[in-house]
Amino acid sequence: MLHILKRQFHTSRLIRIGESNQLGSDALCVALGAVNVAERMLCGKPDRDLDHQSEQNLPEHPAIQVKEDNLKPAAEPSILKAEATPHREPIEPVGPAHMRQTPVPATRLSRLFQYSALAVGVGAGVVGAAVQRSLGGETSSGSLVFAPNNVERIVNRLSRMRGAALKLGQMLSIQDTHLLPKEFEQILLRVQNSANYMPDSQLMKTMDQELGSDWQEKFHSFNQTPFAAASIGQVHYATLPPVSESTDPIPVAVKIQYPGVAQSIDSDISYLRTLSMMGSVLPRGMYLDNTLRVARLELGWECDYKREADAMIQFKNLLAKSHLKNVNVPRVFEHVSTPRVLVCEFVDGVSIGSIGHLSQSKRDEIGNRMLELCLLQLFSFRFMQTDPNWSNFLFDEKTDTIHMLDFGAAREFPASFTDTYLRLLTAASVQDREASVKYSQELGFLTGYESEAMLNAHLNSLFLLASPFSPSQKTPFDFGAQSITTSVRADIPVMLKERLTPPPDESYSLHRSLSGSFLLCAKLGARVDCARLFSKYSLL
């Protein structure tokens, strides 16, 4: 979420900031019986990388000057401590220029009105498109629900709604483009990239409710215009009072939840299900109801910023005790955080998906580090940050540090699940058919009553996707030159038609994280010693 680009800072009395962006299963999840994103996971197709948008300047918005004394330029935050170091340039976050200030429907009634208006508008659009097509004015033979005018209606309305609407877009937009109509994918991508931000009146009301009417006194400065906006909330740049007279104000990122989002999760999901069914766009094998049920659970987690703060603190402690270096979780400032406001250390860096200019050896090292981080979370911590959006991993080239952001959907996994999952991956890496079927059934990917066609498709995909971890892989796996995807995609239609059960709930977030690591390595063209990394945990 926090996509940050470094720019030259202009010293003035006010700090002025610009504005600034899955459940779905990955290709490995395809192999394990889910509908997946093999193409995106391994061929390097971008997952809505917004770097190109972030280079645009935004209209300047006045900052709140909380303190009347003259401000020094805010210092770059230290990686390992919260105190700002004096006499260093700050970072000015810059975001996409397309964000607009629009009110967030904050009550269940107002959100019902928005969805009802959308349904009526789409219905009218269907009638209009049908008439136009019958008169020969429209040559398209696609779904009337996704006629051009309706696409605009849906994008504009869902972008205004935020909350579950944008979250569902995140979850479904990573599905393989061969499974979804291109019009539906276009809607999801545009909604994902067009989040608006709430007006000042809603912002001030939320801050008053969460931190008290004197909340401004808790900050040294606060910029009213967010530099990032996503499905649940928006993020502002601010500074906390300096810890001493010899230090500068402490740069922080302040994530503020949209009003009404947490209270409307259930109703939003119901409305969105109806909208999805109108177009009949999702194959039966995608198990929409199960996807929405998991989405409802994760949305509840993400709306609890106290839970996210605790997850960040827990993960920071786990990293400190691990062997993995140069990975950092920003410090949380609990005294100014609430269930709807999260304040953490502001860190320097760029989206890890935008470092393709680095040398091959450096990209290889970063790819190895990211995959090692993924395996460490799953098999050692049993606790994962499960949102692999590249903007949630910032790379600071000066310090060679990867900063991890957005722990809203972080979760623990029971040992019973991770242990069995490890056995499955171990068996698949050596193409042990009998063991792979056994552990797939124990985890819930298979029922034991599948057709031979389904079983063969499942195992074929599983073996292909576990091949980077094979002990016979004696050289680093070249993600930039792999050809696994085409073979895996051939099995997807069979699994969509023949599968008998949705994947276990744990697999959604697990595979989202694992596919994110694979996809990043593919984008970087990294050569990763997957077999060596996996051997630390493998049961062979």
Coordinates of C-alpha atoms in Angstrom, one line a residue:
M1 CA 0.0 0.0 0.0
L2 CA 2.7 2.5 0.9
H3 CA 4.3 3.1 -2.4
I4 CA 7.1 5.6 -1.7
L5 CA 9.4 7.3 -4.1
K6 CA 12.3 9.5 -2.9
R7 CA 12.3 13.1 -4.1
Q8 CA 14.3 16.2 -3.2
F9 CA 12.8 17.9 -0.2
H10 CA 12.1 21.6 -0.2
T11 CA 12.7 23.1 3.2
S12 CA 9.8 25.4 4.3
R13 CA 7.7 26.1 7.4
L14 CA 5.1 23.5 6.4
I15 CA 5.8 19.9 5.4
R16 CA 4.0 19.5 2.1
I17 CA 3.3 16.1 0.7
G18 CA 1.9 14.8 -2.6
E19 CA -0.9 12.2 -2.8
S20 CA -0.3 8.6 -3.7
N21 CA -2.4 1.8 -4.1
Q22 CA -5.6 -10.9 -3.4
L23 CA -7.3 -13.4 -2.1
G24 CA -7.3 -15.6 -5.1
S25 CA -5.2 -18.6 -5.3
D26 CA -1.9 -18.8 -7.1
A27 CA -0.6 -21.3 -9.6
L28 CA 0.5 -23.6 -6.8
C29 CA -3.0 -23.5 -5.5
V30 CA -4.2 -24.6 -8.9
A31 CA -2.1 -27.7 -8.6
L32 CA -3.6 -28.3 -5.1
G33 CA -7.1 -28.2 -6.4
A34 CA -7.9 -24.5 -6.5
V35 CA -8.5 -22.1 -9.5
N36 CA -5.2 -20.3 -9.9
V37 CA -3.0 -17.8 -11.6
A38 CA -0.3 -19.9 -13.1
E39 CA 0.3 -17.3 -15.8
R40 CA 0.8 -14.5 -13.4
M41 CA 2.7 -16.5 -10.9
L42 CA 5.5 -17.8 -13.1
C43 CA 5.6 -15.8 -16.3
G44 CA 6.2 -12.5 -14.8
K45 CA 2.9 -10.8 -15.7
P46 CA 2.6 -7.7 -13.5
D47 CA 0.2 -7.7 -10.5
R48 CA -1.0 -4.1 -11.0
D49 CA 2.4 -2.6 -10.5
L50 CA 1.7 1.1 -10.1
D51 CA 5.2 2.4 -10.3
H52 CA 4.5 4.3 -13.6
Q53 CA 1.7 6.1 -11.9
S54 CA 3.6 7.1 -8.9
E55 CA 5.9 9.3 -10.9
Q56 CA 3.2 11.9 -11.5
N57 CA 3.1 15.0 -9.3
L58 CA -0.1 15.8 -7.5
P59 CA -1.8 19.1 -6.8
E60 CA -0.4 20.5 -3.6
H61 CA -2.6 20.3 -0.5
P62 CA -2.1 22.4 2.6
A63 CA -0.7 20.6 5.6
I64 CA -2.1 21.0 9.1
Q65 CA 0.5 23.0 11.0
V66 CA 0.0 21.5 14.4
K67 CA 2.8 23.3 16.2
E68 CA 3.4 27.0 15.7
D69 CA 7.2 26.9 16.1
N70 CA 9.4 26.7 13.0
L71 CA 9.9 23.2 11.8
K72 CA 13.2 21.7 10.7
P73 CA 13.0 19.4 7.7
A74 CA 11.9 16.0 8.9
A75 CA 14.8 13.5 9.0
E76 CA 15.0 10.2 7.3
P77 CA 13.9 7.5 9.7
S78 CA 16.5 5.2 11.0
I79 CA 16.0 1.6 10.1
L80 CA 16.3 0.1 13.5
K81 CA 15.2 2.9 15.8
A82 CA 12.4 5.4 15.8
E83 CA 14.5 8.5 16.7
A84 CA 15.2 10.7 13.7
T85 CA 18.8 11.5 12.9
P86 CA 19.5 15.2 12.7
H87 CA 20.6 17.0 9.5
R88 CA 19.4 14.4 6.9
E89 CA 17.0 15.0 4.1
P90 CA 13.5 13.7 4.6
I91 CA 11.5 11.7 2.0
E92 CA 8.6 13.2 0.3
P93 CA 6.0 10.6 -0.7
V94 CA 4.5 11.0 -4.1
G95 CA 1.4 9.2 -5.4
P96 CA -0.8 8.8 -8.5
A97 CA -2.5 11.9 -9.7
H98 CA -5.7 10.1 -10.5
M99 CA -7.0 9.9 -6.9
R100 CA -10.0 12.1 -6.2
Q101 CA -11.6 13.3 -3.0
T102 CA -15.1 11.8 -2.8
P103 CA -17.3 11.0 0.3
V104 CA -17.3 7.5 1.6
P105 CA -20.8 6.1 2.1
A106 CA -20.6 5.5 5.9
T107 CA -23.9 3.9 6.8
R108 CA -25.5 0.7 5.8
L109 CA -28.4 2.5 4.4
S110 CA -26.2 4.8 2.3
R111 CA -24.2 1.8 1.0
L112 CA -27.4 -0.1 0.2
F113 CA -28.5 2.9 -1.8
Q114 CA -25.2 3.0 -3.8
Y115 CA -25.4 -0.7 -4.6
S116 CA -29.1 -0.5 -5.5
A117 CA -28.4 2.5 -7.8
L118 CA -25.6 0.4 -9.4
A119 CA -28.0 -2.5 -10.0
V120 CA -30.6 -0.3 -11.5
G121 CA -28.0 1.5 -13.7
V122 CA -26.6 -1.8 -14.9
G123 CA -30.0 -3.1 -15.6
A124 CA -30.8 -0.1 -17.6
G125 CA -27.5 -0.4 -19.4
V126 CA -28.3 -4.0 -20.3
V127 CA -31.6 -2.9 -21.9
G128 CA -29.9 -0.1 -23.8
A129 CA -27.1 -2.3 -25.0
A130 CA -29.6 -4.9 -26.1
V131 CA -31.6 -2.4 -28.1
Q132 CA -28.5 -0.9 -29.7
R133 CA -27.3 -4.4 -30.6
S134 CA -30.6 -5.4 -32.2
L135 CA -30.5 -2.2 -34.3
G136 CA -27.0 -3.0 -35.5
G137 CA -25.3 -0.2 -33.6
E138 CA -23.3 -2.6 -31.4
T139 CA -21.4 -5.4 -33.1
S140 CA -20.0 -7.0 -29.9
S141 CA -21.4 -10.4 -29.0
G142 CA -20.1 -10.3 -25.4
S143 CA -22.1 -10.1 -22.2
L144 CA -24.6 -7.2 -22.1
V145 CA -23.8 -6.8 -18.4
F146 CA -20.3 -5.8 -19.4
A147 CA -21.1 -3.5 -22.2
P148 CA -18.8 -0.4 -22.3
N149 CA -21.3 1.9 -20.6
N150 CA -21.9 -0.6 -17.8
V151 CA -18.2 -1.0 -17.3
E152 CA -17.9 2.7 -16.6
R153 CA -20.9 2.6 -14.2
I154 CA -19.5 -0.3 -12.2
V155 CA -15.9 1.1 -12.0
N156 CA -17.1 4.6 -10.9
R157 CA -19.6 3.2 -8.3
L158 CA -17.2 0.6 -6.8
S159 CA -14.3 3.1 -6.6
R160 CA -16.6 5.4 -4.6
M161 CA -17.7 2.6 -2.3
R162 CA -14.2 1.3 -1.2
G163 CA -14.3 -1.5 1.4
A164 CA -15.4 -4.9 0.3
A165 CA -15.9 -3.7 -3.3
L166 CA -12.2 -2.9 -3.7
K167 CA -11.2 -6.0 -1.7
L168 CA -13.1 -8.3 -4.0
G169 CA -11.4 -6.7 -6.9
Q170 CA -8.0 -7.4 -5.3
M171 CA -9.0 -11.0 -4.7
L172 CA -10.5 -11.8 -8.1
S173 CA -8.3 -9.7 -10.4
I174 CA -5.3 -12.0 -10.0
Q175 CA -7.2 -14.9 -11.5
D176 CA -5.8 -16.3 -14.8
T177 CA -7.0 -14.1 -17.7
H178 CA -7.9 -17.2 -19.6
L179 CA -10.6 -17.9 -17.0
L180 CA -12.4 -14.5 -16.7
P181 CA -14.0 -12.5 -19.5
K182 CA -11.7 -9.6 -20.5
E183 CA -14.4 -7.1 -19.7
F184 CA -14.7 -8.4 -16.1
E185 CA -10.9 -8.3 -15.7
Q186 CA -10.9 -4.8 -17.0
I187 CA -13.4 -3.8 -14.3
L188 CA -11.4 -5.4 -11.6
L189 CA -8.1 -3.8 -12.7
R190 CA -9.6 -0.4 -13.0
V191 CA -11.3 -0.5 -9.7
Q192 CA -8.1 -1.7 -8.1
N193 CA -6.2 1.2 -9.4
S194 CA -8.7 4.0 -8.9
A195 CA -9.3 4.2 -5.2
N196 CA -10.4 7.7 -4.1
Y197 CA -9.9 9.3 -0.7
M198 CA -12.4 10.7 1.8
P199 CA -13.0 14.5 2.1
D200 CA -11.5 16.5 4.9
S201 CA -14.8 16.5 6.9
Q202 CA -14.8 12.7 7.2
L203 CA -11.1 12.7 7.9
M204 CA -11.4 15.1 10.8
K205 CA -14.4 13.4 12.2
T206 CA -12.7 10.1 12.2
M207 CA -9.6 11.5 13.9
D208 CA -11.7 13.2 16.5
Q209 CA -13.5 10.0 17.3
E210 CA -10.4 7.9 17.5
L211 CA -7.8 10.2 19.1
G212 CA -9.9 12.9 20.7
S213 CA -10.7 16.4 19.7
D214 CA -7.2 17.4 20.6
W215 CA -5.6 14.8 18.4
Q216 CA -3.6 17.5 16.5
E217 CA -1.6 18.1 19.7
K218 CA -0.2 14.6 19.5
F219 CA 1.5 15.3 16.2
H220 CA 4.1 17.9 15.2
S221 CA 2.6 18.1 11.7
F222 CA 0.0 16.3 9.7
N223 CA -0.7 16.4 6.0
Q224 CA -4.3 16.3 5.1
T225 CA -3.8 14.8 1.7
P226 CA -3.1 11.1 1.7
F227 CA -0.2 9.7 -0.4
A228 CA -1.9 6.3 -0.7
A229 CA -5.5 5.1 -0.7
A230 CA -6.6 1.4 -0.8
S231 CA -9.7 -0.7 -0.1
I232 CA -9.9 -0.2 3.7
G233 CA -8.2 3.1 4.4
Q234 CA -5.9 5.9 3.3
V235 CA -2.4 6.8 4.4
H236 CA -1.1 10.2 5.4
Y237 CA 2.4 11.6 6.1
A238 CA 2.9 13.2 9.5
T239 CA 5.6 13.8 12.1
L240 CA 5.6 13.2 15.8
P241 CA 7.2 15.6 18.3
P242 CA 11.0 15.2 18.5
V243 CA 12.3 13.1 21.4
S244 CA 14.7 15.8 22.4
E245 CA 15.8 19.3 21.4
S246 CA 18.7 18.0 19.4
T247 CA 16.6 15.7 17.1
D248 CA 14.1 16.4 14.4
P249 CA 10.4 15.5 14.4
I250 CA 9.9 11.8 13.8
P251 CA 8.4 11.0 10.3
V252 CA 5.5 8.6 10.5
A253 CA 2.8 7.0 8.2
V254 CA -0.7 7.4 9.5
K255 CA -3.2 4.8 8.2
I256 CA -6.8 5.9 8.7
Q257 CA -9.8 3.6 8.1
Y258 CA -12.7 4.7 6.0
P259 CA -15.9 5.3 8.0
G260 CA -18.5 2.6 7.9
V261 CA -16.3 0.0 6.2
A262 CA -16.0 -2.4 9.1
Q263 CA -19.8 -2.3 9.9
S264 CA -20.8 -3.0 6.3
I265 CA -18.7 -6.0 5.5
D266 CA -21.5 -8.6 5.5
S267 CA -24.0 -6.4 3.5
D268 CA -21.3 -5.4 1.0
I269 CA -20.3 -9.0 0.4
S270 CA -23.9 -9.9 -0.2
Y271 CA -24.4 -7.1 -2.7
L272 CA -21.2 -8.0 -4.5
R273 CA -22.2 -11.6 -4.8
T274 CA -25.4 -10.6 -6.5
L275 CA -23.5 -8.4 -8.9
S276 CA -21.1 -11.2 -9.7
M277 CA -24.0 -13.6 -10.4
M278 CA -25.7 -11.1 -12.7
G279 CA -23.0 -11.5 -15.3
S280 CA -22.5 -15.3 -14.8
V281 CA -18.8 -14.7 -15.3
L282 CA -17.3 -17.1 -12.7
P283 CA -16.8 -20.8 -13.5
R284 CA -18.4 -23.2 -11.0
G285 CA -15.0 -24.5 -10.1
M286 CA -14.0 -21.2 -8.6
Y287 CA -16.4 -21.7 -5.7
L288 CA -17.5 -18.1 -5.4
D289 CA -19.3 -18.6 -2.1
N290 CA -16.2 -20.0 -0.4
T291 CA -14.1 -17.2 -1.8
L292 CA -16.5 -14.6 -0.4
R293 CA -16.7 -16.4 2.9
V294 CA -12.9 -16.2 3.3
A295 CA -13.0 -12.6 2.0
R296 CA -15.5 -11.7 4.8
L297 CA -13.1 -13.2 7.4
E298 CA -10.1 -11.4 6.1
L299 CA -11.9 -8.1 5.7
G300 CA -12.8 -8.3 9.4
W301 CA -9.1 -8.8 10.2
E302 CA -8.0 -5.9 8.1
C303 CA -10.5 -3.5 9.6
D304 CA -9.0 -4.1 13.1
Y305 CA -5.9 -1.9 13.2
K306 CA -5.1 -3.0 16.7
R307 CA -4.8 -6.5 15.5
E308 CA -2.5 -5.3 12.7
A309 CA -0.4 -3.3 15.1
D310 CA 0.0 -6.4 17.3
A311 CA 0.9 -8.5 14.2
M312 CA 3.6 -6.0 13.2
I313 CA 5.1 -6.1 16.7
Q314 CA 5.0 -9.9 16.8
F315 CA 6.6 -10.2 13.3
K316 CA 9.3 -7.7 14.2
N317 CA 10.2 -9.8 17.2
L318 CA 10.3 -13.0 15.2
L319 CA 12.6 -11.4 12.6
A320 CA 14.9 -10.2 15.3
K321 CA 15.4 -13.8 16.5
S322 CA 15.8 -15.3 13.1
H323 CA 18.9 -15.7 10.9
L324 CA 17.4 -13.5 8.1
K325 CA 19.1 -10.1 7.9
N326 CA 18.2 -6.9 6.1
V327 CA 14.5 -7.3 6.4
N328 CA 12.6 -4.8 8.6
V329 CA 9.1 -4.1 9.9
P330 CA 8.5 -0.5 10.8
R331 CA 8.0 0.4 14.5
V332 CA 4.5 0.9 15.6
F333 CA 3.7 3.9 17.8
E334 CA 1.0 2.5 20.0
H335 CA 0.2 5.6 22.0
V336 CA -1.3 7.2 18.9
S337 CA -2.8 4.1 17.4
T338 CA -6.4 2.8 17.8
P339 CA -8.5 0.1 16.1
R340 CA -9.1 2.5 13.2
V341 CA -5.9 4.6 13.2
L342 CA -2.4 3.0 12.8
V343 CA 0.7 5.1 13.2
C344 CA 4.1 3.5 12.3
E345 CA 7.6 4.6 11.4
F346 CA 7.9 6.1 7.9
V347 CA 10.5 4.2 5.9
D348 CA 12.4 5.0 2.8
G349 CA 12.4 2.8 -0.3
V350 CA 10.7 2.0 -3.6
S351 CA 8.4 -0.8 -4.5
I352 CA 10.4 -4.0 -4.8
G353 CA 8.8 -4.6 -8.2
S354 CA 10.5 -1.6 -9.6
I355 CA 14.2 -2.6 -9.1
G356 CA 14.7 -4.2 -12.5
H357 CA 17.5 -1.7 -13.1
L358 CA 19.8 -3.4 -10.5
S359 CA 22.5 -5.8 -11.5
Q360 CA 21.6 -9.5 -12.2
S361 CA 23.6 -10.6 -9.1
K362 CA 21.7 -8.1 -6.9
R363 CA 18.3 -9.2 -8.3
D364 CA 19.3 -12.8 -7.7
E365 CA 20.2 -12.0 -4.1
I366 CA 16.9 -10.1 -3.5
G367 CA 14.9 -13.0 -5.1
N368 CA 16.7 -15.5 -2.8
R369 CA 16.0 -13.3 0.2
M370 CA 12.3 -12.9 -0.6
L371 CA 11.7 -16.6 -1.2
E372 CA 13.7 -17.4 2.0
L373 CA 11.5 -15.0 3.8
C374 CA 8.4 -16.7 2.5
L375 CA 9.5 -20.2 3.5
L376 CA 10.7 -18.9 6.9
Q377 CA 7.3 -17.4 7.6
L378 CA 5.5 -20.6 6.7
F379 CA 7.6 -23.4 8.2
S380 CA 9.4 -21.6 11.0
F381 CA 7.3 -18.7 12.2
R382 CA 4.0 -20.3 11.1
F383 CA 3.0 -16.7 10.9
M384 CA 2.7 -14.8 7.6
Q385 CA 2.2 -11.4 6.1
T386 CA -0.1 -12.6 3.4
D387 CA -0.5 -9.6 1.1
P388 CA 2.2 -9.9 -1.6
N389 CA 1.4 -6.6 -3.4
W390 CA 4.8 -5.4 -4.4
S391 CA 4.2 -2.0 -2.9
N392 CA 4.0 -3.7 0.5
F393 CA 7.7 -4.5 0.2
L394 CA 10.0 -1.4 -0.1
F395 CA 13.6 -1.8 -1.0
D396 CA 16.1 0.8 0.3
E397 CA 19.1 0.5 -1.9
K398 CA 21.3 2.6 0.5
T399 CA 20.9 0.2 3.4
D400 CA 20.1 -2.9 1.3
T401 CA 17.0 -3.3 3.4
I402 CA 13.6 -4.7 2.5
H403 CA 10.8 -3.0 4.6
M404 CA 7.6 -5.1 5.0
L405 CA 4.3 -3.2 5.2
D406 CA 0.6 -4.0 5.5
F407 CA 0.0 -6.7 8.1
G408 CA -3.8 -6.4 8.1
A409 CA -4.3 -10.0 6.8
A410 CA -1.3 -11.5 8.7
R411 CA -2.2 -14.8 10.2
E412 CA -0.9 -17.7 12.1
F413 CA -1.1 -21.3 10.8
P414 CA -1.6 -24.3 13.0
A415 CA 1.3 -26.8 13.1
S416 CA -1.0 -29.5 12.0
F417 CA -1.5 -27.7 8.7
T418 CA 2.0 -26.5 8.0
D419 CA 3.5 -29.9 8.9
T420 CA 1.3 -31.7 6.5
Y421 CA 1.8 -29.1 3.9
L422 CA 5.5 -29.5 4.2
R423 CA 5.1 -33.2 3.7
L424 CA 3.0 -32.6 0.6
L425 CA 5.6 -30.2 -1.0
T426 CA 8.4 -32.7 -0.1
A427 CA 6.5 -35.5 -1.8
A428 CA 5.7 -33.4 -4.8
S429 CA 9.3 -32.3 -5.2
V430 CA 10.3 -35.9 -5.8
Q431 CA 7.1 -36.7 -7.7
D432 CA 5.9 -39.3 -5.1
R433 CA 2.4 -39.9 -6.5
E434 CA 1.0 -42.0 -3.6
A435 CA 2.3 -39.6 -0.9
S436 CA 1.1 -36.5 -2.8
V437 CA -2.4 -37.9 -3.0
K438 CA -2.4 -38.9 0.6
Y439 CA -1.4 -35.5 1.9
S440 CA -3.6 -33.7 -0.6
Q441 CA -6.6 -35.6 0.9
E442 CA -5.4 -34.9 4.5
L443 CA -5.3 -31.2 3.8
G444 CA -8.6 -31.1 2.0
F445 CA -7.5 -30.4 -1.6
L446 CA -8.9 -33.8 -2.7
T447 CA -11.8 -35.8 -1.4
G448 CA -10.7 -39.3 -2.5
Y449 CA -13.6 -39.5 -5.0
E450 CA -12.1 -37.5 -7.9
S451 CA -12.2 -38.8 -11.4
E452 CA -9.0 -40.1 -13.0
A453 CA -8.8 -37.0 -15.2
M454 CA -9.0 -34.7 -12.2
L455 CA -6.5 -36.7 -10.2
N456 CA -4.0 -36.7 -13.1
A457 CA -4.4 -32.9 -13.7
H458 CA -4.0 -32.2 -10.0
L459 CA -0.8 -34.2 -9.7
N460 CA 0.7 -33.1 -13.0
S461 CA 0.3 -29.4 -12.0
L462 CA 1.5 -30.1 -8.5
F463 CA 4.7 -31.8 -9.7
L464 CA 5.4 -29.1 -12.2
L465 CA 5.1 -26.3 -9.7
A466 CA 7.1 -28.1 -7.0
S467 CA 9.9 -28.8 -9.5
P468 CA 12.0 -25.7 -8.5
F469 CA 12.3 -27.3 -5.0
S470 CA 13.4 -30.7 -6.3
P471 CA 16.7 -32.0 -4.8
S472 CA 17.7 -32.9 -8.4
Q473 CA 17.7 -29.2 -9.2
K474 CA 21.5 -28.7 -8.8
T475 CA 21.7 -25.1 -10.1
P476 CA 19.6 -22.0 -9.2
F477 CA 16.2 -22.0 -10.8
D478 CA 16.0 -19.3 -13.5
F479 CA 12.6 -17.7 -13.1
G480 CA 13.2 -15.5 -16.1
A481 CA 13.6 -18.5 -18.4
Q482 CA 11.1 -21.0 -17.0
S483 CA 8.4 -22.6 -19.1
I484 CA 6.2 -24.3 -16.5
T485 CA 3.2 -22.0 -16.9
T486 CA 2.1 -23.2 -20.3
S487 CA 2.0 -26.8 -19.1
V488 CA 0.1 -25.9 -15.9
R489 CA -2.5 -23.8 -17.7
A490 CA -3.5 -26.8 -19.9
D491 CA -4.8 -28.6 -16.7
I492 CA -6.9 -25.7 -15.5
P493 CA -10.0 -26.4 -17.6
V494 CA -10.1 -30.0 -16.3
M495 CA -9.8 -29.0 -12.7
L496 CA -12.6 -26.3 -13.2
K497 CA -14.9 -29.0 -14.5
E498 CA -13.9 -32.0 -12.3
R499 CA -13.0 -30.7 -8.9
L500 CA -15.3 -31.7 -6.1
T501 CA -14.3 -29.4 -3.2
P502 CA -12.9 -25.9 -2.6
P503 CA -9.4 -25.7 -1.2
P504 CA -9.0 -25.4 2.6
D505 CA -9.3 -21.9 4.0
E506 CA -5.6 -21.7 5.0
S507 CA -4.5 -22.2 1.4
Y508 CA -6.0 -19.0 0.2
S509 CA -3.7 -16.7 2.1
L510 CA -0.7 -19.2 2.1
H511 CA -0.8 -19.5 -1.7
R512 CA -1.3 -15.8 -2.2
S513 CA 1.9 -15.2 -0.3
L514 CA 3.9 -18.0 -2.0
S515 CA 2.7 -16.9 -5.5
G516 CA 3.7 -13.4 -4.7
S517 CA 7.2 -14.5 -4.0
F518 CA 7.3 -16.6 -7.2
L519 CA 5.9 -13.8 -9.3
L520 CA 8.4 -11.3 -7.9
C521 CA 11.3 -13.6 -8.8
A522 CA 9.9 -13.9 -12.3
K523 CA 9.5 -10.1 -12.7
L524 CA 13.1 -9.6 -11.6
G525 CA 14.4 -12.5 -13.8
A526 CA 16.0 -13.8 -10.6
R527 CA 18.0 -17.0 -10.4
V528 CA 17.0 -18.5 -7.1
D529 CA 18.5 -21.6 -5.3
C530 CA 15.1 -22.9 -4.5
A531 CA 16.2 -26.4 -3.7
R532 CA 18.8 -25.2 -1.2
L533 CA 16.3 -22.9 0.5
F534 CA 13.7 -25.7 0.7
S535 CA 16.2 -28.3 1.9
K536 CA 16.4 -26.4 5.3
Y537 CA 12.8 -27.6 5.9
S538 CA 12.4 -30.6 3.6
L539 CA 11.7 -33.9 5.2
L540 CA 13.9 -35.8 2.8

